[in-house]
Amino acid sequence: MIGLDTNVVVRYITQDDPTQSPLAVKLIRSLTPEDPGFLSAVAIAELVWVLEASYGFTKKELVEVLDTLLRSKELNIEQAEIVTQAVRQFGSGNTDFADCLIERISHSAGCHHTLTFDRKAAKFAGMRLVHSV
């Protein structure tokens, strides 16, 4: 198994670099279920941020990308079940993916709740506002 940095996946998805994109395609296509690539939860969060902020991906497009990555037998996603839960929460709510992932990871770690100053995260990602503790 080999770890993949966010930029490799970005180049593969966006095909925006004439030098790096073909290398990313070759690398991703070389992965197998027996010798997969590894994507950390941090890389997944960063990927969503980059695709949204730099490439203008819509929420629907982001969910499709994440679902495809999660279904891939050639990729091992860190905490895949938690990432899947975060994707569902993100897709059905009105908050950032990172907030959904933070809340789901905290929940899986046994936290009673996750505190935030972000009203949107409290409303849509299942967090609680600090002043309402």
PDB file of C-alpha atoms in Angstrom:
ATOM      1  CA  MET A   1       0.000   0.000   0.000  1.00  0.00           C
ATOM      2  CA  ILE A   2       1.180   3.521  -0.771  1.00  0.00           C
ATOM      3  CA  GLY A   3      -0.020   6.767   0.717  1.00  0.00           C
ATOM      4  CA  LEU A   4      -1.397   9.399  -1.620  1.00  0.00           C
ATOM      5  CA  ASP A   5      -1.140  13.121  -1.005  1.00  0.00           C
ATOM      6  CA  THR A   6      -4.111  15.315  -1.817  1.00  0.00           C
ATOM      7  CA  ASN A   7      -2.397  16.916  -4.814  1.00  0.00           C
ATOM      8  CA  VAL A   8      -2.089  13.542  -6.590  1.00  0.00           C
ATOM      9  CA  VAL A   9      -5.839  12.989  -6.307  1.00  0.00           C
ATOM     10  CA  VAL A  10      -6.571  16.581  -7.340  1.00  0.00           C
ATOM     11  CA  ARG A  11      -4.430  16.177 -10.483  1.00  0.00           C
ATOM     12  CA  TYR A  12      -6.205  12.876 -11.254  1.00  0.00           C
ATOM     13  CA  ILE A  13      -9.698  14.345 -10.834  1.00  0.00           C
ATOM     14  CA  THR A  14      -9.210  17.744 -12.448  1.00  0.00           C
ATOM     15  CA  GLN A  15      -6.741  16.871 -15.209  1.00  0.00           C
ATOM     16  CA  ASP A  16      -5.484  20.448 -14.961  1.00  0.00           C
ATOM     17  CA  ASP A  17      -1.737  20.016 -15.237  1.00  0.00           C
ATOM     18  CA  PRO A  18      -0.136  18.792 -18.490  1.00  0.00           C
ATOM     19  CA  THR A  19       2.820  17.259 -16.657  1.00  0.00           C
ATOM     20  CA  GLN A  20       1.429  16.050 -13.344  1.00  0.00           C
ATOM     21  CA  SER A  21      -2.046  14.887 -14.424  1.00  0.00           C
ATOM     22  CA  PRO A  22      -0.792  12.082 -16.722  1.00  0.00           C
ATOM     23  CA  LEU A  23       1.532  10.905 -13.946  1.00  0.00           C
ATOM     24  CA  ALA A  24      -1.369  10.892 -11.487  1.00  0.00           C
ATOM     25  CA  VAL A  25      -3.501   8.889 -13.929  1.00  0.00           C
ATOM     26  CA  LYS A  26      -0.715   6.356 -14.441  1.00  0.00           C
ATOM     27  CA  LEU A  27      -0.223   6.040 -10.680  1.00  0.00           C
ATOM     28  CA  ILE A  28      -3.932   5.686  -9.850  1.00  0.00           C
ATOM     29  CA  ARG A  29      -4.433   3.145 -12.644  1.00  0.00           C
ATOM     30  CA  SER A  30      -1.534   1.091 -11.276  1.00  0.00           C
ATOM     31  CA  LEU A  31      -3.300   0.585  -7.950  1.00  0.00           C
ATOM     32  CA  THR A  32      -5.003  -2.740  -7.286  1.00  0.00           C
ATOM     33  CA  PRO A  33      -7.140  -4.182  -4.480  1.00  0.00           C
ATOM     34  CA  GLU A  34      -4.054  -6.203  -3.488  1.00  0.00           C
ATOM     35  CA  ASP A  35      -1.769  -3.145  -3.569  1.00  0.00           C
ATOM     36  CA  PRO A  36      -4.053  -0.142  -2.968  1.00  0.00           C
ATOM     37  CA  GLY A  37      -3.442   3.514  -2.392  1.00  0.00           C
ATOM     38  CA  PHE A  38      -4.159   4.997   1.028  1.00  0.00           C
ATOM     39  CA  LEU A  39      -6.017   8.267   1.561  1.00  0.00           C
ATOM     40  CA  SER A  40      -6.052   9.720   5.060  1.00  0.00           C
ATOM     41  CA  ALA A  41      -9.103  11.471   6.472  1.00  0.00           C
ATOM     42  CA  VAL A  42      -7.023  14.669   6.444  1.00  0.00           C
ATOM     43  CA  ALA A  43      -6.349  14.241   2.713  1.00  0.00           C
ATOM     44  CA  ILE A  44     -10.070  13.697   2.099  1.00  0.00           C
ATOM     45  CA  ALA A  45     -10.954  16.898   3.980  1.00  0.00           C
ATOM     46  CA  GLU A  46      -8.261  18.806   2.120  1.00  0.00           C
ATOM     47  CA  LEU A  47      -9.452  17.371  -1.215  1.00  0.00           C
ATOM     48  CA  VAL A  48     -12.979  18.642  -0.624  1.00  0.00           C
ATOM     49  CA  TRP A  49     -11.699  22.073   0.339  1.00  0.00           C
ATOM     50  CA  VAL A  50      -9.433  22.336  -2.731  1.00  0.00           C
ATOM     51  CA  LEU A  51     -12.088  21.120  -5.177  1.00  0.00           C
ATOM     52  CA  GLU A  52     -14.659  23.513  -3.754  1.00  0.00           C
ATOM     53  CA  ALA A  53     -12.480  26.588  -3.185  1.00  0.00           C
ATOM     54  CA  SER A  54     -10.130  26.357  -6.162  1.00  0.00           C
ATOM     55  CA  TYR A  55     -12.190  24.505  -8.772  1.00  0.00           C
ATOM     56  CA  GLY A  56     -15.756  25.526  -7.914  1.00  0.00           C
ATOM     57  CA  PHE A  57     -17.110  22.004  -7.445  1.00  0.00           C
ATOM     58  CA  THR A  58     -20.714  21.967  -6.260  1.00  0.00           C
ATOM     59  CA  LYS A  59     -21.854  19.997  -3.237  1.00  0.00           C
ATOM     60  CA  LYS A  60     -23.430  17.424  -5.567  1.00  0.00           C
ATOM     61  CA  GLU A  61     -20.157  17.026  -7.484  1.00  0.00           C
ATOM     62  CA  LEU A  62     -18.185  16.733  -4.245  1.00  0.00           C
ATOM     63  CA  VAL A  63     -20.498  14.017  -2.927  1.00  0.00           C
ATOM     64  CA  GLU A  64     -20.134  12.137  -6.232  1.00  0.00           C
ATOM     65  CA  VAL A  65     -16.328  12.346  -6.042  1.00  0.00           C
ATOM     66  CA  LEU A  66     -16.305  11.176  -2.424  1.00  0.00           C
ATOM     67  CA  ASP A  67     -18.722   8.328  -3.114  1.00  0.00           C
ATOM     68  CA  THR A  68     -16.536   7.184  -6.012  1.00  0.00           C
ATOM     69  CA  LEU A  69     -13.406   7.240  -3.865  1.00  0.00           C
ATOM     70  CA  LEU A  70     -15.149   5.361  -1.059  1.00  0.00           C
ATOM     71  CA  ARG A  71     -16.397   2.648  -3.455  1.00  0.00           C
ATOM     72  CA  SER A  72     -13.014   2.148  -5.069  1.00  0.00           C
ATOM     73  CA  LYS A  73     -11.434  -1.201  -4.280  1.00  0.00           C
ATOM     74  CA  GLU A  74      -8.069   0.297  -5.281  1.00  0.00           C
ATOM     75  CA  LEU A  75      -8.150   2.821  -2.435  1.00  0.00           C
ATOM     76  CA  ASN A  76      -8.031   2.328   1.288  1.00  0.00           C
ATOM     77  CA  ILE A  77      -9.721   5.306   2.948  1.00  0.00           C
ATOM     78  CA  GLU A  78      -8.796   5.965   6.566  1.00  0.00           C
ATOM     79  CA  GLN A  79     -11.866   5.499   8.768  1.00  0.00           C
ATOM     80  CA  ALA A  80     -13.986   4.818   5.683  1.00  0.00           C
ATOM     81  CA  GLU A  81     -17.190   4.250   7.659  1.00  0.00           C
ATOM     82  CA  ILE A  82     -16.794   7.574   9.457  1.00  0.00           C
ATOM     83  CA  VAL A  83     -15.959   9.361   6.206  1.00  0.00           C
ATOM     84  CA  THR A  84     -19.075   7.769   4.658  1.00  0.00           C
ATOM     85  CA  GLN A  85     -21.195   9.079   7.539  1.00  0.00           C
ATOM     86  CA  ALA A  86     -19.670  12.542   7.104  1.00  0.00           C
ATOM     87  CA  VAL A  87     -20.391  12.459   3.357  1.00  0.00           C
ATOM     88  CA  ARG A  88     -24.065  11.614   4.047  1.00  0.00           C
ATOM     89  CA  GLN A  89     -24.322  14.388   6.627  1.00  0.00           C
ATOM     90  CA  PHE A  90     -22.616  16.857   4.267  1.00  0.00           C
ATOM     91  CA  GLY A  91     -24.807  15.882   1.325  1.00  0.00           C
ATOM     92  CA  SER A  92     -28.038  16.351   3.221  1.00  0.00           C
ATOM     93  CA  GLY A  93     -27.130  19.447   5.227  1.00  0.00           C
ATOM     94  CA  ASN A  94     -25.953  22.982   4.787  1.00  0.00           C
ATOM     95  CA  THR A  95     -22.493  22.893   6.321  1.00  0.00           C
ATOM     96  CA  ASP A  96     -18.883  22.258   5.400  1.00  0.00           C
ATOM     97  CA  PHE A  97     -17.575  18.748   4.874  1.00  0.00           C
ATOM     98  CA  ALA A  98     -14.750  19.326   7.359  1.00  0.00           C
ATOM     99  CA  ASP A  99     -17.290  20.156  10.089  1.00  0.00           C
ATOM    100  CA  CYS A 100     -19.195  16.960   9.346  1.00  0.00           C
ATOM    101  CA  LEU A 101     -15.976  14.944   9.447  1.00  0.00           C
ATOM    102  CA  ILE A 102     -14.844  16.569  12.703  1.00  0.00           C
ATOM    103  CA  GLU A 103     -18.193  15.823  14.345  1.00  0.00           C
ATOM    104  CA  ARG A 104     -18.275  12.205  13.125  1.00  0.00           C
ATOM    105  CA  ILE A 105     -14.677  11.521  14.220  1.00  0.00           C
ATOM    106  CA  SER A 106     -15.381  13.059  17.633  1.00  0.00           C
ATOM    107  CA  HIS A 107     -18.526  10.954  17.952  1.00  0.00           C
ATOM    108  CA  SER A 108     -16.668   7.766  17.042  1.00  0.00           C
ATOM    109  CA  ALA A 109     -14.021   8.621  19.659  1.00  0.00           C
ATOM    110  CA  GLY A 110     -16.724   8.575  22.312  1.00  0.00           C
ATOM    111  CA  CYS A 111     -17.261  12.300  22.715  1.00  0.00           C
ATOM    112  CA  HIS A 112     -20.651  13.227  24.158  1.00  0.00           C
ATOM    113  CA  HIS A 113     -20.739  16.195  21.792  1.00  0.00           C
ATOM    114  CA  THR A 114     -18.467  18.516  19.838  1.00  0.00           C
ATOM    115  CA  LEU A 115     -18.362  22.194  20.749  1.00  0.00           C
ATOM    116  CA  THR A 116     -18.034  25.019  18.256  1.00  0.00           C
ATOM    117  CA  PHE A 117     -18.503  28.743  17.797  1.00  0.00           C
ATOM    118  CA  ASP A 118     -19.801  28.067  14.247  1.00  0.00           C
ATOM    119  CA  ARG A 119     -23.610  28.405  14.217  1.00  0.00           C
ATOM    120  CA  LYS A 120     -23.901  26.577  10.905  1.00  0.00           C
ATOM    121  CA  ALA A 121     -21.900  23.621  12.220  1.00  0.00           C
ATOM    122  CA  ALA A 122     -24.067  23.539  15.322  1.00  0.00           C
ATOM    123  CA  LYS A 123     -27.252  23.566  13.285  1.00  0.00           C
ATOM    124  CA  PHE A 124     -26.305  21.194  10.464  1.00  0.00           C
ATOM    125  CA  ALA A 125     -23.314  19.109  11.589  1.00  0.00           C
ATOM    126  CA  GLY A 126     -24.661  18.081  14.984  1.00  0.00           C
ATOM    127  CA  MET A 127     -22.262  20.183  17.034  1.00  0.00           C
ATOM    128  CA  ARG A 128     -23.214  22.350  19.993  1.00  0.00           C
ATOM    129  CA  LEU A 129     -22.494  26.030  20.391  1.00  0.00           C
ATOM    130  CA  VAL A 130     -20.043  26.842  23.151  1.00  0.00           C
ATOM    131  CA  HIS A 131     -22.462  29.222  24.897  1.00  0.00           C
ATOM    132  CA  SER A 132     -25.113  26.487  25.126  1.00  0.00           C
ATOM    133  CA  VAL A 133     -22.978  23.995  27.066  1.00  0.00           C
TER     134      VAL A 133
END
